Every structure is written in C-alpha cells, then in structure tokens.
Coordinates of C-alpha atoms and ligand atoms in Angstrom, one line a residue:
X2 CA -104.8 19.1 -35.3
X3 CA -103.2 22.2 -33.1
X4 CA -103.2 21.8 -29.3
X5 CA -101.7 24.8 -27.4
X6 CA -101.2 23.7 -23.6
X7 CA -101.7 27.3 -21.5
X8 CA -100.8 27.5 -17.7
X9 CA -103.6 26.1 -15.0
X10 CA -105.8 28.6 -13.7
X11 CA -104.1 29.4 -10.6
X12 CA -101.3 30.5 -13.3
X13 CA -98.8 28.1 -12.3
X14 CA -96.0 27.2 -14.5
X15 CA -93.3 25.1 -15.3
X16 CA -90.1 27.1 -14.9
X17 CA -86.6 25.9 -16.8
X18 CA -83.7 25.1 -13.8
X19 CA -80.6 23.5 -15.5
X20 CA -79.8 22.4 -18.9
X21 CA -77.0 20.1 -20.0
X22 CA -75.8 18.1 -22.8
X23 CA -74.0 15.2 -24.1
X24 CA -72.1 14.9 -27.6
X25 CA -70.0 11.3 -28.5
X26 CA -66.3 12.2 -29.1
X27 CA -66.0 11.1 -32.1
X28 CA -66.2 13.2 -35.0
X29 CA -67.0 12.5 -38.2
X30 CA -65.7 15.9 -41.1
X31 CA -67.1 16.3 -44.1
X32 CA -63.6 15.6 -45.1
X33 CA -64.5 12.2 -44.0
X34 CA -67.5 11.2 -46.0
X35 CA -65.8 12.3 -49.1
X36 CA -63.5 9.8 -48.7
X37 CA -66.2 7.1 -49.0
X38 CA -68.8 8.8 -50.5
X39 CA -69.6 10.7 -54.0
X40 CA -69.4 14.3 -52.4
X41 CA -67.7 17.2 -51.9
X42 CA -67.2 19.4 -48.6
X43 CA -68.7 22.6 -50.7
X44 CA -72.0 20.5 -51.4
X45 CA -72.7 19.7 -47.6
X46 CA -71.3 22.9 -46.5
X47 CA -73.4 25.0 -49.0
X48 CA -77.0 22.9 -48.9
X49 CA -76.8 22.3 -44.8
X50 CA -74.5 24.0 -43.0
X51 CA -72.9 21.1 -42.0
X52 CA -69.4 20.9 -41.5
X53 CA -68.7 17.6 -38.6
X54 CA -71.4 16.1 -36.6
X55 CA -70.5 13.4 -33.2
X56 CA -71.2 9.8 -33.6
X57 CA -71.3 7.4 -31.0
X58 CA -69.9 4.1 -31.8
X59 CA -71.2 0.7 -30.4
X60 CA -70.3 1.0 -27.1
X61 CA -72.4 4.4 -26.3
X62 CA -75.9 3.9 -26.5
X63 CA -79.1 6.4 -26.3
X64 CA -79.7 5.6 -23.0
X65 CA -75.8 6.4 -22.0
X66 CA -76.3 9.8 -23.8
X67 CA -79.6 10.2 -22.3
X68 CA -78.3 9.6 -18.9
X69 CA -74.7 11.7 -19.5
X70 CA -76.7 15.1 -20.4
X71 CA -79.5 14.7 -17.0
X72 CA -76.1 14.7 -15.3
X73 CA -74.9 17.7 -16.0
X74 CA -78.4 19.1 -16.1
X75 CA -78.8 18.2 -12.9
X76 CA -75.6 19.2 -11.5
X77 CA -76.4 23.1 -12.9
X78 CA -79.9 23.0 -11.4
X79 CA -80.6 25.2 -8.6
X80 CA -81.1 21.6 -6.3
X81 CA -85.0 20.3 -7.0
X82 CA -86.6 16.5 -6.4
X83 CA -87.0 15.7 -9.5
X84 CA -90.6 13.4 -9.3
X85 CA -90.8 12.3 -13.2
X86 CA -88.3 11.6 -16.3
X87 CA -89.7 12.1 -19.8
X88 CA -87.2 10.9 -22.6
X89 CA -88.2 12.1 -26.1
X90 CA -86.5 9.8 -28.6
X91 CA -86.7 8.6 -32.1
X92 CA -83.6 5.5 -31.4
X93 CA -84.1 3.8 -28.3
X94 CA -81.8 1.0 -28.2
X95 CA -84.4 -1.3 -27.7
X96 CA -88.3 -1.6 -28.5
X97 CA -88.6 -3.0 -25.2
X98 CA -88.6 -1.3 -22.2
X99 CA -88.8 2.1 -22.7
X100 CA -85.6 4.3 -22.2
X101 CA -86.4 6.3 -19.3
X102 CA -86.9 4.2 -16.2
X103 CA -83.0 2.8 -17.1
X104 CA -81.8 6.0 -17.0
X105 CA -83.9 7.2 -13.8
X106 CA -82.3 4.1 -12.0
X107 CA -78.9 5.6 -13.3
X108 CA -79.5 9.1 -11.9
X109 CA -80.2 7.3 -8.4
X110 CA -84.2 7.8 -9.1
X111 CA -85.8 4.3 -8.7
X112 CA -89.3 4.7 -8.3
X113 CA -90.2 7.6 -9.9
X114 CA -92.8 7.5 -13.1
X115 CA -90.8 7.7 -16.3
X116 CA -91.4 7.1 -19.9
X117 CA -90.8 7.1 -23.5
X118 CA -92.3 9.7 -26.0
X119 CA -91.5 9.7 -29.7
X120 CA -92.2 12.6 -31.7
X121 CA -89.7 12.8 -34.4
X122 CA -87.4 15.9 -34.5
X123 CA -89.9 18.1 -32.4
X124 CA -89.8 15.1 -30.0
X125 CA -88.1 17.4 -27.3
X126 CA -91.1 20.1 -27.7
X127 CA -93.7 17.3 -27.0
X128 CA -91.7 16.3 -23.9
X129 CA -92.0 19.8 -22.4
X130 CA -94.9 20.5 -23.4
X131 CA -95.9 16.4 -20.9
X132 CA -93.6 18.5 -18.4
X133 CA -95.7 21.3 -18.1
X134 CA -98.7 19.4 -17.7
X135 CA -96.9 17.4 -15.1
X136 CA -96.3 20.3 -13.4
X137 CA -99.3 23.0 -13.6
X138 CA -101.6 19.5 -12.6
X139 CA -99.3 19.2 -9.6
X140 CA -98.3 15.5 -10.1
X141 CA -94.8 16.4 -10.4
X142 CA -92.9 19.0 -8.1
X143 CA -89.7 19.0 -11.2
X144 CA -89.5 17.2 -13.6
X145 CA -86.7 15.8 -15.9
X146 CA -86.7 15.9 -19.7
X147 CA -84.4 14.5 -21.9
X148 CA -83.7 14.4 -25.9
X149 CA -81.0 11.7 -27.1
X150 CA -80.7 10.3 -30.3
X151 CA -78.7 8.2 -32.5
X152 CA -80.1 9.4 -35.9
X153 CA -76.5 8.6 -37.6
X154 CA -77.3 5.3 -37.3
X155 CA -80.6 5.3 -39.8
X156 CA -79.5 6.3 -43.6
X157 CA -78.6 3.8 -45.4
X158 CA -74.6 4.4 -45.0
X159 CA -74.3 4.2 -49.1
X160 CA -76.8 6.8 -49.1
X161 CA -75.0 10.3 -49.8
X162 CA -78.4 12.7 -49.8
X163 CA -79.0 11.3 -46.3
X164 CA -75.8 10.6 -44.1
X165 CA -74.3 14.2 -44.3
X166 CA -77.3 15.3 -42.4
X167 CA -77.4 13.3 -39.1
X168 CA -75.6 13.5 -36.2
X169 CA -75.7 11.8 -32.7
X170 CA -76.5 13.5 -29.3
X171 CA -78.4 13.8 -26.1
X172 CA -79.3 17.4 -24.1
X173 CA -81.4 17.4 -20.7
X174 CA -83.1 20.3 -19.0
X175 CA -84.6 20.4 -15.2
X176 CA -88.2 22.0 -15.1
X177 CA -89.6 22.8 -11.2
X178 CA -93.2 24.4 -10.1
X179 CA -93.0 27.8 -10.5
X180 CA -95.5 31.0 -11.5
X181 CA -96.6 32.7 -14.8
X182 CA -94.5 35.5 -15.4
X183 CA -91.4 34.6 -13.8
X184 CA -88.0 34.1 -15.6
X185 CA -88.0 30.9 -17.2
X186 CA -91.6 30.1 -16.7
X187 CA -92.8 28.2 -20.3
X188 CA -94.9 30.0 -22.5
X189 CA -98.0 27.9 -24.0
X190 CA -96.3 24.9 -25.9
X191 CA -98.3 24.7 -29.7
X192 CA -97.9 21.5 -30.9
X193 CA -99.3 19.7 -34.5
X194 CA -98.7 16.9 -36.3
X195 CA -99.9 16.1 -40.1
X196 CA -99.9 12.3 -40.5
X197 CA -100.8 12.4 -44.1
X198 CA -97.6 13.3 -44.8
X199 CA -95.9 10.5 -42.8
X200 CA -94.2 8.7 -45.8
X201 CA -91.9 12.0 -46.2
X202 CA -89.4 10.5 -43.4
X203 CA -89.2 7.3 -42.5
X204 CA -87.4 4.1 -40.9
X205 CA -88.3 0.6 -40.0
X206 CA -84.8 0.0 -38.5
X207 CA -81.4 1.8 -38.7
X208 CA -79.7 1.5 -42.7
X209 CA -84.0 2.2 -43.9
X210 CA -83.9 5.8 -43.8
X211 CA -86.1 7.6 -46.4
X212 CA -86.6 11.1 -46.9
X213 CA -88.0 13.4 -49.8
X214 CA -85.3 15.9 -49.1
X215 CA -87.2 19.4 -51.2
X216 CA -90.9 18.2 -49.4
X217 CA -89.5 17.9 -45.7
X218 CA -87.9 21.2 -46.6
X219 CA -91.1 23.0 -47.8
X220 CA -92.8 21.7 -44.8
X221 CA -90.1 22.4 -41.8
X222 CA -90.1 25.9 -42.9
X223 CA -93.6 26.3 -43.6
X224 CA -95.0 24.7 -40.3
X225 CA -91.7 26.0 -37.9
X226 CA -92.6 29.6 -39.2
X227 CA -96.6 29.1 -38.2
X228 CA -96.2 27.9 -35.2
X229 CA -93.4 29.9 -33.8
X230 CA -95.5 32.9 -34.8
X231 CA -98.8 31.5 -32.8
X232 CA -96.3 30.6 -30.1
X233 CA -95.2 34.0 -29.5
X234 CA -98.7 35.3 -30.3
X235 CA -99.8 34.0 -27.5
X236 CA -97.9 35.6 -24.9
X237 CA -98.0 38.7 -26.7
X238 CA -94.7 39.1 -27.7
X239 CA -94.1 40.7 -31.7
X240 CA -91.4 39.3 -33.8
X241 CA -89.1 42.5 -32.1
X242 CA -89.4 41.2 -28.8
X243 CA -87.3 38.0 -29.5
X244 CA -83.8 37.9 -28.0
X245 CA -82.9 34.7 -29.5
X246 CA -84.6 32.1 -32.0
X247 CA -83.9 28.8 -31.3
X248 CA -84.9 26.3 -33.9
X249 CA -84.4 22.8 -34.2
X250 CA -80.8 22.1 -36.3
X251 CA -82.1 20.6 -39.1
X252 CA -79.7 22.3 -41.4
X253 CA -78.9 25.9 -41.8
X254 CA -80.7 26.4 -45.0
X255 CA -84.4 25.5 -43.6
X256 CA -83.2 27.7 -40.1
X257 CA -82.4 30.4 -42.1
X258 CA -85.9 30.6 -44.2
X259 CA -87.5 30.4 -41.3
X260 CA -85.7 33.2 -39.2
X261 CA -86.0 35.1 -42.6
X262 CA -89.9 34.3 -42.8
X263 CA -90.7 35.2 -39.4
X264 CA -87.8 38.7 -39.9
X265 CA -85.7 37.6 -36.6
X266 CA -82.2 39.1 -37.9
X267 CA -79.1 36.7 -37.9
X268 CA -77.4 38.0 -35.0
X269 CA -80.5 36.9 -32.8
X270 CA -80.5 33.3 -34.2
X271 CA -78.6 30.2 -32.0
X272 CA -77.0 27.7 -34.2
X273 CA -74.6 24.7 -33.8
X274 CA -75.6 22.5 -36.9
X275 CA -72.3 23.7 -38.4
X276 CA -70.4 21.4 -35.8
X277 CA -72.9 18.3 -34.5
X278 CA -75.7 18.1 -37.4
X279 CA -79.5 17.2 -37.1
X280 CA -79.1 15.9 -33.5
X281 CA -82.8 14.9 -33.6
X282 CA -84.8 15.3 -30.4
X283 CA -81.6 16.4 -28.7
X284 CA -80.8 19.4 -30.7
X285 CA -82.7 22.3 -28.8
X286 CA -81.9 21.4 -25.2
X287 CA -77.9 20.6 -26.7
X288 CA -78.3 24.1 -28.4
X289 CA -79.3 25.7 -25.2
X290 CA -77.0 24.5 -23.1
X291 CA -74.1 25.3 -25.1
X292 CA -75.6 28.5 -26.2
X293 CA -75.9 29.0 -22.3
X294 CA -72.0 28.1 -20.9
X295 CA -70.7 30.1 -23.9
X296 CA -72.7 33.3 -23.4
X297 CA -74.7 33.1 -26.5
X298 CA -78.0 33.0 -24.3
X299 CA -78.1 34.9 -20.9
X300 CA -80.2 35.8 -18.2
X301 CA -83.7 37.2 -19.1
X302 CA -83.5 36.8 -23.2
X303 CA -86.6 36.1 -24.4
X304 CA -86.4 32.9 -26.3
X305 CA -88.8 31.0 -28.9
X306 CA -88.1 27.6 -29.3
X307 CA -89.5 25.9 -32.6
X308 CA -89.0 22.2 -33.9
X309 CA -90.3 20.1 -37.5
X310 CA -89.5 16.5 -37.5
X311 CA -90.6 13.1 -38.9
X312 CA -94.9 12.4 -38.5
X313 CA -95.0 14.9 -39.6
X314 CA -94.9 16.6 -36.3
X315 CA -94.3 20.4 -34.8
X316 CA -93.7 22.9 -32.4
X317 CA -93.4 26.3 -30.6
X318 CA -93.3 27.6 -27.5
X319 CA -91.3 30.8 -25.4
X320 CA -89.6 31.6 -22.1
X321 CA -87.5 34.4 -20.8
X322 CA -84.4 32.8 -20.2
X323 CA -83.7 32.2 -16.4
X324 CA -80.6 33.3 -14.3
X325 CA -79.2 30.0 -13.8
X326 CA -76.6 29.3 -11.4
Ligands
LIG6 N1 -73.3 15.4 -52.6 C1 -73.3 15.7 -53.9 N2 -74.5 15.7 -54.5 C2 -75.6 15.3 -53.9 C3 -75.6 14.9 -52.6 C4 -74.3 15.0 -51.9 N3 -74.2 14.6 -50.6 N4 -76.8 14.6 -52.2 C5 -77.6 14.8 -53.3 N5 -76.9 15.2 -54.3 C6 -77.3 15.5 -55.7 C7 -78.6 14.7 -56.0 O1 -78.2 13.5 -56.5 C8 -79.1 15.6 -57.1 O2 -78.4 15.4 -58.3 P1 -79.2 15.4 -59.7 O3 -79.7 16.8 -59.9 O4 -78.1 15.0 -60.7 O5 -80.3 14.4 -59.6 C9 -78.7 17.0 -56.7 O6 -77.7 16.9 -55.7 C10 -79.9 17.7 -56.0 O7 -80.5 16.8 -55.1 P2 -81.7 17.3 -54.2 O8 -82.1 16.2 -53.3 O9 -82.8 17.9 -55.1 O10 -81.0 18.4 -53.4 P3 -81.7 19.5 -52.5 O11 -81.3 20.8 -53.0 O12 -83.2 19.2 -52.2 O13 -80.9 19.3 -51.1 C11 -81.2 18.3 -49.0 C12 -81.0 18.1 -50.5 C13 -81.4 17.0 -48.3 C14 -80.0 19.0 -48.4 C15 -82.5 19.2 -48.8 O14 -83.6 18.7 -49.5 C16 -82.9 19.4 -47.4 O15 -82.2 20.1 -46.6 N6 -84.0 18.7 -47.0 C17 -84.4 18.7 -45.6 C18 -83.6 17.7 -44.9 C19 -83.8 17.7 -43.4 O16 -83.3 18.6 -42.7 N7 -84.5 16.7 -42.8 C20 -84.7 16.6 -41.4 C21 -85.9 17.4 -41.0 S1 -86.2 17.2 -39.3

C-alpha cells in the first residue's frame, strides 16, 4: 500500500527551480460566518487555527488559479523548457477535459503532455512524486506542477463543522534534471493511500461535502507522522536535522500533533492556515512560496514536506531548499 519513488540509478534527480502562488482576493473572516452561521470566532480560532481563508467567486475558476500561480513560478525560475504540466486537483471546473492542457495553452505551451491527477489533500505530493519520475526516466527535461483548488465550494454552505475549514487557492513549482545530492534535488517521495477508509471525506458535487471530523483527525496525524518519519529515514536525516516541517494546512491542531509526534519544535514549523485555510492540493507549494518571499524558508534548509487528504491518501518526502533567484 506504500510506494517510495528513489532516484534512477545513474542518481539523477528532480531538482525544485521556482515556486509561486495564487490566492482569490476575497476574503472571507471568521467574523463573517458568524454572521450567518451558529459560531463563534473563539470556536474556529481555538479547534483550527483558522482565522480568514480566500474564496474565489464565479468568475475565477481552478484553472485561472492554476494558471495565475505557474506564472509566477515560472517567472522565479532560473529559465528551463518546461516539457510536461501535471495539475493535482480535487475541483476541476469541469469533468471533461482535464485541467492541465487549458492551462499549458495559457502559459504559451501547446503541445506539451499534460494531465490531471486527483489525490485529495496530498494531491500536490502525488504530482511531484509523477514529476520526478518524469524526470529521472528522462521524458521530461522540467517539468511543471501545479495544486489549485476550490474546496470552499464543497460543504454544504448551512453546514457549520465544515465551511470554517476550506479555503480556495492555487501554488506551482518548476522542477528541472538535476543530480542526487544537490540543493533542491527531491528526496524519495513515500506515498499510501487506505481506501477502506474512503467514506471519511467525501463529495459527489460542490454543497455534498461529508467528513467525520475526530476520524480524519486521528488518521491525518497518525499517517502524516509515519510517513514523514520514513521520508526522512530514507535519506538519513534524524528528526534534528529538519530546518523546517512543512505540512499540508489542514488546520493547526492536526499540524501541531504531528510536529509534536515527530518532536520538530514550533519555531521550525511553516504555517499559513491561520490566514487562507485548508487550501487543498495547493497548500504546500502556496506555503512554500510564501514561506520563501518572506524569509521563513532560505537557501539550503532542509525541508520535509508531508500531506493527508481525502482516499484516504498520504505523503512524505525531503529536499534542501535551493538558492532560488
Ligand atoms: N461552531 C460551533 N460549534 C461547532 C462548530 C462550529 N463551527 N462545528 C461543530 N460544532 C459543535 C458540534 O456540533 C459539537 O457539538 P455537540 O457536542 O453539542 O454535538 C461540538 O462542536 C464538537 O463537535 P466535533 O465535530 O466533535 O468537534 P471536533 O473537536 O472533532 O472538531 C473539527 C471538529 C472538524 C475541527 C475536527 O474534527 C477536525 O479538525 N477534523 C479534521 C478536519 C480536517 O482538517 N479535514 C481535512 C483533512 S485534509
């Protein structure tokens, strides 16, 4: 049920040039729901963290967000031809066709193969990890990934255990050919999924949402926790060695466990949930890149990267930041 993708054998990797990100500007406070909603800013605040999260209204759609991140990723990339687009996403704005060739025609990249992958939460894990293999198999020089979702969207908008939680978003990161060993070269990406357990998030169409709220919890720290540790097993980095643990913004309470279970103190630990939410597949790359244009990450940190979404699906996987220009 556990796949870990290691390097090719002549030990070449896929190595992280630009990150960038997109967030609606509209904001929706805490402030806001209790005005139509039976809550209270101390209940979000105190079970998630969660103080404002972006929503995009009708006229931005994933793929707009999708293509609005890969922008600015692309425009902070050392320059690269990008020869595949991955977009990992849980709200496409359509069943039919896939995200990702619209937005490689956007970016002026006609022609090149790009796709869809779905993979809950941990959606933007699963992506790299198809980037990698891209990569180390030489079928792609660079390659594009991209996480955008509209998660807002899917509670039901009555619902107030559910709409709190969910905010809207897209990030992007460029990945070239590269070498094992050099700065932002990817670690092995561990990845697992538990379908048993599939009926503990779900959504047949936006307003469906349904979550068992303590269960997803359990889980999301149990199985970020695991794999995060296996992740930085296997490049033999201890818990110490972490500059900076970067989990998927779920909500501060399940980030927290986890940093606590693995013992990374709180001063190495990113966060943004307070001010966007569960962003979905587009929280970690949206994380990085702010972490990176505000200082929070720098050049040669060494970073674990760990996801839990819907599937129930998971992740890990490391990388010593690069020097990006
Ligand atoms: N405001 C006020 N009260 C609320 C509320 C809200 N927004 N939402 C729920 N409540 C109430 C419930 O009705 C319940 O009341 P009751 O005891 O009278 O029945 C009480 O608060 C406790 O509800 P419960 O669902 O047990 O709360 P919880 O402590 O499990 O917290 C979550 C709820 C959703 C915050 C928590 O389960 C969680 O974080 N789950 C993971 C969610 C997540 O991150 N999912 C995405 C993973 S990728």
């Amino acid at each position: 049920m556990t796949a870990a993708t290691a390097p090719g054998p002549q030990a070449r990797a896929a190595v992280v040039c630009g990150v960038g990100a997109a967030l609606p500007s509209a904001v929706v406070s805490n402030a806001d729901l209790t005005a139509r909603l039976d809550t209270t800013d101390e209940w979000i605040r105190s079970r998630t963290g969660i103080a404002q999260r972006h929503i995009a209204g009708v006229d931005l759609s994933t793929e707009d967000l999708a293509v609005q991140a890969a922008t600015q990723a692309l425009a902070g990339s050392t320059p690269v031809a990008v020869e595949a687009l991955v977009v990992a996403t849980t709200t496409p704005d359509r069943c039919c066709p896939a995200t990702a060739p619209a937005v490689a025609s956007r970016l002026g990249l006609t022609g090149i193969p790009a796709y869809d992958l779905a993979a809950g939460c941990t959606g933007f894990l699963y992506a790299l990890a198809t980037a990698s293999g891209l990569i180390t198999a030489g079928t792609a020089q660079a390659v594009l990934v991209i996480g955008a979702d509209r998660l807002a969207c899917l509670p039901d908008p009555e619902d107030r255990t559910t709409v709190p939680l969910f905010g809207d978003g897209a990030g992007a990161m460029v990945l070239r050919g590269g070498s094992v060993g050099e700065d932002g070269a990817l670690g092995p990406v561990v990845l697992g999924s538990d379908g048993t357990l599939a009926d503990l998030i779900r959504a047949s169409h936006p307003g469906t949402l349904h979550m068992e709220g303590a269960e997803v919890f359990r889980n999301a720290v149990e199985r970020m926790s695991a794999a995060s540790l296996k992740a930085a097993r296997a490049v033999g980095w201890d818990v110490e060695d972490l500059d900076r643990l970067v989990p998927h913004q779920a909500n501060a309470r399940i980030t927290g466990f986890v940093a606590r279970q693995l013992g990374v103190p709180y001063d190495r630990q990113l966060t943004n949930v307070e001010h966007v939410g569960n962003t979905g597949a587009a929280s970690i790359p949206l994380l990085l890149a702010q972490a990176t244009a505000d200082g929070r990450l720098k050049a040669r940190h060494r970073v674990l990267l760990t996801a839990f979404g819907a599937g129930l699906t998971w992740g890990a996987t490391t990388l010593t930041w690069p020097d990006l220009p």
